[in-house]
């Protein structure tokens, strides 16, 4: 990497990996890795956005998604869109109310939980980039009615299907002591776009994937 950065995060667009991070003076910069040439680009991009403290920088850099080869990043009450071709940042008022920390994009449709706390989730919300309108994934009422008081953590693109990750606390006895642990579960949902633009979901899988005192920080879709 050309420069030393903290609070890094990355997104892929136009066959390049854009790595965002903070320098020692907490200024935000972007460096590019060219996946075609397999080299780092020498240019260091400096966005026209001032982030003055580490807490804001961390929140900003960890709320980002890529849609239509543009990066959308949220800082508290404002969302910015970055166009790599033009190297231009601008605010996007339509996405101001959307929490991007645990969102994912499938076929340029944004999927996300309705609030910050992710407890008692009753639906998954959507944002259609082309139509610039909000919606919900239909057909999942039965699923969420069985999942009350669970903590939903992340969404992910799983080969075109929507993956939801959630956890629940469990107590177990070891000798005379009662111990606490966490179960981490995954739900795979196939998606269907119907006439009128409605998105319908169907549960294809639901199962436990991890047990223990672990925290799922992020989810990545990889091909092996």
PDB file of C-alpha atoms in Angstrom:
ATOM      1  CA  UNK A   1       0.000   0.000   0.000  1.00  0.00           C
ATOM      2  CA  UNK A   2       1.442   3.419  -0.946  1.00  0.00           C
ATOM      3  CA  UNK A   3       0.728   5.091   2.417  1.00  0.00           C
ATOM      4  CA  UNK A   4       0.136   3.993   6.002  1.00  0.00           C
ATOM      5  CA  UNK A   5      -3.549   4.346   6.953  1.00  0.00           C
ATOM      6  CA  UNK A   6      -5.856   3.427   9.825  1.00  0.00           C
ATOM      7  CA  UNK A   7      -9.606   2.654   9.869  1.00  0.00           C
ATOM      8  CA  UNK A   8      -9.339   1.235   6.368  1.00  0.00           C
ATOM      9  CA  UNK A   9     -12.200  -0.065   4.286  1.00  0.00           C
ATOM     10  CA  UNK A  10     -12.438  -1.085   0.648  1.00  0.00           C
ATOM     11  CA  UNK A  11     -14.820  -1.306  -2.279  1.00  0.00           C
ATOM     12  CA  UNK A  12     -14.487  -2.615  -5.834  1.00  0.00           C
ATOM     13  CA  UNK A  13     -15.524  -0.581  -8.880  1.00  0.00           C
ATOM     14  CA  UNK A  14     -14.315  -0.407 -12.479  1.00  0.00           C
ATOM     15  CA  UNK A  15     -11.869  -3.336 -11.966  1.00  0.00           C
ATOM     16  CA  UNK A  16     -10.067  -1.397  -9.249  1.00  0.00           C
ATOM     17  CA  UNK A  17     -10.035  -1.763  -5.481  1.00  0.00           C
ATOM     18  CA  UNK A  18     -10.582   1.575  -3.744  1.00  0.00           C
ATOM     19  CA  UNK A  19      -9.128   1.561  -0.235  1.00  0.00           C
ATOM     20  CA  UNK A  20     -10.301   4.368   2.042  1.00  0.00           C
ATOM     21  CA  UNK A  21      -8.547   5.232   5.257  1.00  0.00           C
ATOM     22  CA  UNK A  22      -7.201   7.903   7.577  1.00  0.00           C
ATOM     23  CA  UNK A  23      -3.700   9.323   7.713  1.00  0.00           C
ATOM     24  CA  UNK A  24      -1.988  10.289  10.962  1.00  0.00           C
ATOM     25  CA  UNK A  25      -3.637  13.720  10.791  1.00  0.00           C
ATOM     26  CA  UNK A  26      -7.058  11.977  10.357  1.00  0.00           C
ATOM     27  CA  UNK A  27      -7.455  13.236   6.810  1.00  0.00           C
ATOM     28  CA  UNK A  28      -9.331  10.772   4.612  1.00  0.00           C
ATOM     29  CA  UNK A  29      -7.553   9.515   1.493  1.00  0.00           C
ATOM     30  CA  UNK A  30      -8.162   6.885  -1.167  1.00  0.00           C
ATOM     31  CA  UNK A  31      -5.581   4.622  -2.789  1.00  0.00           C
ATOM     32  CA  UNK A  32      -6.251   2.377  -5.780  1.00  0.00           C
ATOM     33  CA  UNK A  33      -5.183  -1.168  -6.558  1.00  0.00           C
ATOM     34  CA  UNK A  34      -5.366  -2.056 -10.254  1.00  0.00           C
ATOM     35  CA  UNK A  35      -6.608  -5.664 -10.450  1.00  0.00           C
ATOM     36  CA  UNK A  36      -5.797  -5.906 -14.168  1.00  0.00           C
ATOM     37  CA  UNK A  37      -2.134  -4.936 -13.772  1.00  0.00           C
ATOM     38  CA  UNK A  38      -1.920  -6.289 -10.204  1.00  0.00           C
ATOM     39  CA  UNK A  39      -0.211  -3.119  -8.944  1.00  0.00           C
ATOM     40  CA  UNK A  40      -0.975  -0.142  -6.711  1.00  0.00           C
ATOM     41  CA  UNK A  41      -1.655   3.100  -8.563  1.00  0.00           C
ATOM     42  CA  UNK A  42       0.833   5.856  -7.604  1.00  0.00           C
ATOM     43  CA  UNK A  43      -1.867   8.530  -7.296  1.00  0.00           C
ATOM     44  CA  UNK A  44      -3.365   9.243  -3.872  1.00  0.00           C
ATOM     45  CA  UNK A  45      -6.880  10.684  -4.034  1.00  0.00           C
ATOM     46  CA  UNK A  46      -7.972  13.237  -1.452  1.00  0.00           C
ATOM     47  CA  UNK A  47     -11.764  13.547  -1.172  1.00  0.00           C
ATOM     48  CA  UNK A  48     -13.228  16.985  -0.688  1.00  0.00           C
ATOM     49  CA  UNK A  49     -14.689  15.939   2.677  1.00  0.00           C
ATOM     50  CA  UNK A  50     -13.251  16.924   6.033  1.00  0.00           C
ATOM     51  CA  UNK A  51     -13.426  14.381   8.873  1.00  0.00           C
ATOM     52  CA  UNK A  52     -11.932  15.864  11.989  1.00  0.00           C
ATOM     53  CA  UNK A  53     -11.894  13.086  14.556  1.00  0.00           C
ATOM     54  CA  UNK A  54     -11.295   9.360  14.626  1.00  0.00           C
ATOM     55  CA  UNK A  55     -14.774   8.428  15.845  1.00  0.00           C
ATOM     56  CA  UNK A  56     -16.436  10.130  12.892  1.00  0.00           C
ATOM     57  CA  UNK A  57     -13.916   8.658  10.477  1.00  0.00           C
ATOM     58  CA  UNK A  58     -14.535   5.114  11.732  1.00  0.00           C
ATOM     59  CA  UNK A  59     -18.300   5.524  11.445  1.00  0.00           C
ATOM     60  CA  UNK A  60     -17.967   7.020   7.981  1.00  0.00           C
ATOM     61  CA  UNK A  61     -15.607   4.414   6.553  1.00  0.00           C
ATOM     62  CA  UNK A  62     -17.626   1.472   7.863  1.00  0.00           C
ATOM     63  CA  UNK A  63     -20.872   2.529   6.239  1.00  0.00           C
ATOM     64  CA  UNK A  64     -20.336   2.054   2.530  1.00  0.00           C
ATOM     65  CA  UNK A  65     -21.796   0.090  -0.383  1.00  0.00           C
ATOM     66  CA  UNK A  66     -21.156   0.000  -4.132  1.00  0.00           C
ATOM     67  CA  UNK A  67     -24.030   0.422  -6.587  1.00  0.00           C
ATOM     68  CA  UNK A  68     -23.642   0.886 -10.345  1.00  0.00           C
ATOM     69  CA  UNK A  69     -19.867   1.370  -9.945  1.00  0.00           C
ATOM     70  CA  UNK A  70     -20.342   4.242  -7.498  1.00  0.00           C
ATOM     71  CA  UNK A  71     -19.552   4.194  -3.793  1.00  0.00           C
ATOM     72  CA  UNK A  72     -22.129   5.371  -1.279  1.00  0.00           C
ATOM     73  CA  UNK A  73     -20.866   6.271   2.196  1.00  0.00           C
ATOM     74  CA  UNK A  74     -22.763   7.529   5.209  1.00  0.00           C
ATOM     75  CA  UNK A  75     -21.513   9.883   7.914  1.00  0.00           C
ATOM     76  CA  UNK A  76     -24.072  10.294  10.691  1.00  0.00           C
ATOM     77  CA  UNK A  77     -27.035  12.106   9.086  1.00  0.00           C
ATOM     78  CA  UNK A  78     -25.519  12.610   5.626  1.00  0.00           C
ATOM     79  CA  UNK A  79     -24.798  10.165   2.803  1.00  0.00           C
ATOM     80  CA  UNK A  80     -22.244  10.870   0.084  1.00  0.00           C
ATOM     81  CA  UNK A  81     -21.808   9.253  -3.309  1.00  0.00           C
ATOM     82  CA  UNK A  82     -18.370   8.981  -4.891  1.00  0.00           C
ATOM     83  CA  UNK A  83     -17.931   8.637  -8.658  1.00  0.00           C
ATOM     84  CA  UNK A  84     -14.523   7.015  -9.321  1.00  0.00           C
ATOM     85  CA  UNK A  85     -14.490   8.070 -12.974  1.00  0.00           C
ATOM     86  CA  UNK A  86     -14.861  11.761 -12.146  1.00  0.00           C
ATOM     87  CA  UNK A  87     -13.263  11.643  -8.680  1.00  0.00           C
ATOM     88  CA  UNK A  88     -16.200  13.709  -7.429  1.00  0.00           C
ATOM     89  CA  UNK A  89     -18.070  13.537  -4.120  1.00  0.00           C
ATOM     90  CA  UNK A  90     -21.610  14.807  -3.692  1.00  0.00           C
ATOM     91  CA  UNK A  91     -24.374  14.390  -1.094  1.00  0.00           C
ATOM     92  CA  UNK A  92     -27.265  12.020  -1.797  1.00  0.00           C
ATOM     93  CA  UNK A  93     -30.360  13.157   0.097  1.00  0.00           C
ATOM     94  CA  UNK A  94     -32.386  10.070  -0.839  1.00  0.00           C
ATOM     95  CA  UNK A  95     -30.120   7.809   1.222  1.00  0.00           C
ATOM     96  CA  UNK A  96     -29.821  10.039   4.289  1.00  0.00           C
ATOM     97  CA  UNK A  97     -32.185   7.861   6.349  1.00  0.00           C
ATOM     98  CA  UNK A  98     -30.561   4.533   5.421  1.00  0.00           C
ATOM     99  CA  UNK A  99     -28.015   2.853   7.702  1.00  0.00           C
ATOM    100  CA  UNK A 100     -25.358   1.365   5.430  1.00  0.00           C
ATOM    101  CA  UNK A 101     -23.315  -0.400   8.124  1.00  0.00           C
ATOM    102  CA  UNK A 102     -24.999  -3.777   7.578  1.00  0.00           C
ATOM    103  CA  UNK A 103     -26.438  -3.273   4.100  1.00  0.00           C
ATOM    104  CA  UNK A 104     -25.646  -5.189   0.922  1.00  0.00           C
ATOM    105  CA  UNK A 105     -26.282  -4.744  -2.796  1.00  0.00           C
ATOM    106  CA  UNK A 106     -27.680  -7.412  -5.138  1.00  0.00           C
ATOM    107  CA  UNK A 107     -28.269  -6.477  -8.793  1.00  0.00           C
ATOM    108  CA  UNK A 108     -28.083  -2.755  -7.920  1.00  0.00           C
ATOM    109  CA  UNK A 109     -30.817  -3.180  -5.285  1.00  0.00           C
ATOM    110  CA  UNK A 110     -29.891  -2.188  -1.729  1.00  0.00           C
ATOM    111  CA  UNK A 111     -31.066  -4.447   1.139  1.00  0.00           C
ATOM    112  CA  UNK A 112     -30.821  -3.337   4.760  1.00  0.00           C
ATOM    113  CA  UNK A 113     -32.279  -3.601   8.262  1.00  0.00           C
ATOM    114  CA  UNK A 114     -34.777  -0.881   9.213  1.00  0.00           C
ATOM    115  CA  UNK A 115     -32.858   0.562  12.197  1.00  0.00           C
ATOM    116  CA  UNK A 116     -29.567   0.607  14.105  1.00  0.00           C
ATOM    117  CA  UNK A 117     -30.414  -1.924  16.786  1.00  0.00           C
ATOM    118  CA  UNK A 118     -31.543  -4.870  14.640  1.00  0.00           C
ATOM    119  CA  UNK A 119     -33.755  -6.369  17.389  1.00  0.00           C
ATOM    120  CA  UNK A 120     -37.287  -7.606  16.658  1.00  0.00           C
ATOM    121  CA  UNK A 121     -36.782  -7.140  12.918  1.00  0.00           C
ATOM    122  CA  UNK A 122     -40.116  -7.431  11.107  1.00  0.00           C
ATOM    123  CA  UNK A 123     -38.977  -6.881   7.525  1.00  0.00           C
ATOM    124  CA  UNK A 124     -36.032  -6.148   5.245  1.00  0.00           C
ATOM    125  CA  UNK A 125     -36.108  -2.810   3.479  1.00  0.00           C
ATOM    126  CA  UNK A 126     -34.953  -2.129  -0.074  1.00  0.00           C
ATOM    127  CA  UNK A 127     -33.787   0.828  -2.100  1.00  0.00           C
ATOM    128  CA  UNK A 128     -34.112   0.693  -5.894  1.00  0.00           C
ATOM    129  CA  UNK A 129     -31.287   2.758  -7.380  1.00  0.00           C
ATOM    130  CA  UNK A 130     -32.833   3.025 -10.860  1.00  0.00           C
ATOM    131  CA  UNK A 131     -36.287   4.055  -9.637  1.00  0.00           C
ATOM    132  CA  UNK A 132     -34.899   5.882  -6.577  1.00  0.00           C
ATOM    133  CA  UNK A 133     -37.639   4.504  -4.357  1.00  0.00           C
ATOM    134  CA  UNK A 134     -37.879   2.570  -1.081  1.00  0.00           C
ATOM    135  CA  UNK A 135     -39.655  -0.730  -0.482  1.00  0.00           C
ATOM    136  CA  UNK A 136     -39.664  -3.958   1.537  1.00  0.00           C
ATOM    137  CA  UNK A 137     -39.022  -7.623   0.736  1.00  0.00           C
ATOM    138  CA  UNK A 138     -42.414  -9.319   0.764  1.00  0.00           C
ATOM    139  CA  UNK A 139     -43.200 -12.899   1.763  1.00  0.00           C
ATOM    140  CA  UNK A 140     -41.090 -13.027   4.952  1.00  0.00           C
ATOM    141  CA  UNK A 141     -43.671 -12.332   7.684  1.00  0.00           C
ATOM    142  CA  UNK A 142     -43.682 -15.964   8.839  1.00  0.00           C
ATOM    143  CA  UNK A 143     -39.885 -15.986   9.091  1.00  0.00           C
ATOM    144  CA  UNK A 144     -39.627 -12.866  11.241  1.00  0.00           C
ATOM    145  CA  UNK A 145     -42.578 -13.862  13.452  1.00  0.00           C
ATOM    146  CA  UNK A 146     -40.435 -16.796  14.674  1.00  0.00           C
ATOM    147  CA  UNK A 147     -37.385 -14.622  15.306  1.00  0.00           C
ATOM    148  CA  UNK A 148     -38.431 -12.168  17.980  1.00  0.00           C
ATOM    149  CA  UNK A 149     -35.796 -10.734  20.330  1.00  0.00           C
ATOM    150  CA  UNK A 150     -32.925 -11.893  18.154  1.00  0.00           C
ATOM    151  CA  UNK A 151     -30.075  -9.626  17.142  1.00  0.00           C
ATOM    152  CA  UNK A 152     -29.696  -9.320  13.393  1.00  0.00           C
ATOM    153  CA  UNK A 153     -26.156  -8.344  12.440  1.00  0.00           C
ATOM    154  CA  UNK A 154     -25.455  -8.348   8.720  1.00  0.00           C
ATOM    155  CA  UNK A 155     -26.829  -8.854   5.248  1.00  0.00           C
ATOM    156  CA  UNK A 156     -24.786 -10.272   2.369  1.00  0.00           C
ATOM    157  CA  UNK A 157     -24.982 -11.174  -1.301  1.00  0.00           C
ATOM    158  CA  UNK A 158     -24.793 -14.977  -1.486  1.00  0.00           C
ATOM    159  CA  UNK A 159     -24.580 -15.806  -5.180  1.00  0.00           C
ATOM    160  CA  UNK A 160     -27.563 -13.596  -5.982  1.00  0.00           C
ATOM    161  CA  UNK A 161     -29.514 -14.697  -2.910  1.00  0.00           C
ATOM    162  CA  UNK A 162     -29.861 -12.628   0.247  1.00  0.00           C
ATOM    163  CA  UNK A 163     -28.091 -13.936   3.357  1.00  0.00           C
ATOM    164  CA  UNK A 164     -29.156 -12.679   6.794  1.00  0.00           C
ATOM    165  CA  UNK A 165     -26.952 -13.240   9.830  1.00  0.00           C
ATOM    166  CA  UNK A 166     -28.316 -13.075  13.360  1.00  0.00           C
ATOM    167  CA  UNK A 167     -27.321 -14.227  16.846  1.00  0.00           C
ATOM    168  CA  UNK A 168     -28.929 -15.213  20.118  1.00  0.00           C
ATOM    169  CA  UNK A 169     -27.588 -15.690  23.627  1.00  0.00           C
ATOM    170  CA  UNK A 170     -27.644 -19.126  25.250  1.00  0.00           C
ATOM    171  CA  UNK A 171     -26.985 -20.326  28.793  1.00  0.00           C
ATOM    172  CA  UNK A 172     -25.430 -23.695  29.595  1.00  0.00           C
ATOM    173  CA  UNK A 173     -24.237 -25.395  32.760  1.00  0.00           C
ATOM    174  CA  UNK A 174     -20.628 -26.426  33.354  1.00  0.00           C
ATOM    175  CA  UNK A 175     -20.434 -28.107  36.725  1.00  0.00           C
ATOM    176  CA  UNK A 176     -22.056 -25.764  39.210  1.00  0.00           C
ATOM    177  CA  UNK A 177     -21.523 -22.699  37.054  1.00  0.00           C
ATOM    178  CA  UNK A 178     -23.909 -21.288  34.475  1.00  0.00           C
ATOM    179  CA  UNK A 179     -22.042 -20.059  31.407  1.00  0.00           C
ATOM    180  CA  UNK A 180     -23.177 -17.756  28.630  1.00  0.00           C
ATOM    181  CA  UNK A 181     -22.407 -18.094  24.947  1.00  0.00           C
ATOM    182  CA  UNK A 182     -23.699 -16.985  21.552  1.00  0.00           C
ATOM    183  CA  UNK A 183     -25.205 -18.883  18.649  1.00  0.00           C
ATOM    184  CA  UNK A 184     -24.765 -17.341  15.205  1.00  0.00           C
ATOM    185  CA  UNK A 185     -27.316 -18.288  12.546  1.00  0.00           C
ATOM    186  CA  UNK A 186     -27.696 -17.687   8.826  1.00  0.00           C
ATOM    187  CA  UNK A 187     -30.814 -17.474   6.661  1.00  0.00           C
ATOM    188  CA  UNK A 188     -30.544 -17.754   2.874  1.00  0.00           C
ATOM    189  CA  UNK A 189     -33.377 -16.107   0.929  1.00  0.00           C
ATOM    190  CA  UNK A 190     -33.943 -16.366  -2.817  1.00  0.00           C
ATOM    191  CA  UNK A 191     -35.272 -13.199  -4.436  1.00  0.00           C
ATOM    192  CA  UNK A 192     -37.836 -12.669  -7.175  1.00  0.00           C
ATOM    193  CA  UNK A 193     -38.679  -9.360  -8.813  1.00  0.00           C
ATOM    194  CA  UNK A 194     -42.333  -9.323  -9.867  1.00  0.00           C
ATOM    195  CA  UNK A 195     -44.367  -7.008 -12.053  1.00  0.00           C
ATOM    196  CA  UNK A 196     -44.532  -3.527 -10.639  1.00  0.00           C
ATOM    197  CA  UNK A 197     -41.049  -3.850  -9.151  1.00  0.00           C
ATOM    198  CA  UNK A 198     -42.035  -5.738  -5.979  1.00  0.00           C
ATOM    199  CA  UNK A 199     -39.343  -7.959  -4.437  1.00  0.00           C
ATOM    200  CA  UNK A 200     -40.501 -11.276  -2.967  1.00  0.00           C
ATOM    201  CA  UNK A 201     -38.333 -13.544  -0.841  1.00  0.00           C
ATOM    202  CA  UNK A 202     -38.389 -17.283  -0.162  1.00  0.00           C
ATOM    203  CA  UNK A 203     -36.413 -18.972   2.625  1.00  0.00           C
ATOM    204  CA  UNK A 204     -34.075 -21.590   1.146  1.00  0.00           C
ATOM    205  CA  UNK A 205     -31.987 -22.370   4.236  1.00  0.00           C
ATOM    206  CA  UNK A 206     -31.845 -21.541   7.933  1.00  0.00           C
ATOM    207  CA  UNK A 207     -29.175 -22.983  10.200  1.00  0.00           C
ATOM    208  CA  UNK A 208     -26.553 -22.426  12.867  1.00  0.00           C
ATOM    209  CA  UNK A 209     -23.078 -21.556  11.571  1.00  0.00           C
ATOM    210  CA  UNK A 210     -21.041 -20.546  14.665  1.00  0.00           C
ATOM    211  CA  UNK A 211     -21.115 -21.016  18.433  1.00  0.00           C
ATOM    212  CA  UNK A 212     -19.071 -19.103  20.986  1.00  0.00           C
ATOM    213  CA  UNK A 213     -18.118 -15.634  22.130  1.00  0.00           C
ATOM    214  CA  UNK A 214     -17.547 -14.246  18.670  1.00  0.00           C
ATOM    215  CA  UNK A 215     -18.648 -11.047  16.993  1.00  0.00           C
ATOM    216  CA  UNK A 216     -19.360 -10.971  13.260  1.00  0.00           C
ATOM    217  CA  UNK A 217     -17.779  -7.725  12.060  1.00  0.00           C
ATOM    218  CA  UNK A 218     -18.326  -8.067   8.339  1.00  0.00           C
ATOM    219  CA  UNK A 219     -19.376 -10.486   5.603  1.00  0.00           C
ATOM    220  CA  UNK A 220     -17.633 -10.985   2.280  1.00  0.00           C
ATOM    221  CA  UNK A 221     -18.867 -12.805  -0.805  1.00  0.00           C
ATOM    222  CA  UNK A 222     -15.976 -14.758  -2.364  1.00  0.00           C
ATOM    223  CA  UNK A 223     -15.622 -17.312  -5.153  1.00  0.00           C
ATOM    224  CA  UNK A 224     -13.483 -20.417  -4.539  1.00  0.00           C
TER     225      UNK A 224
END
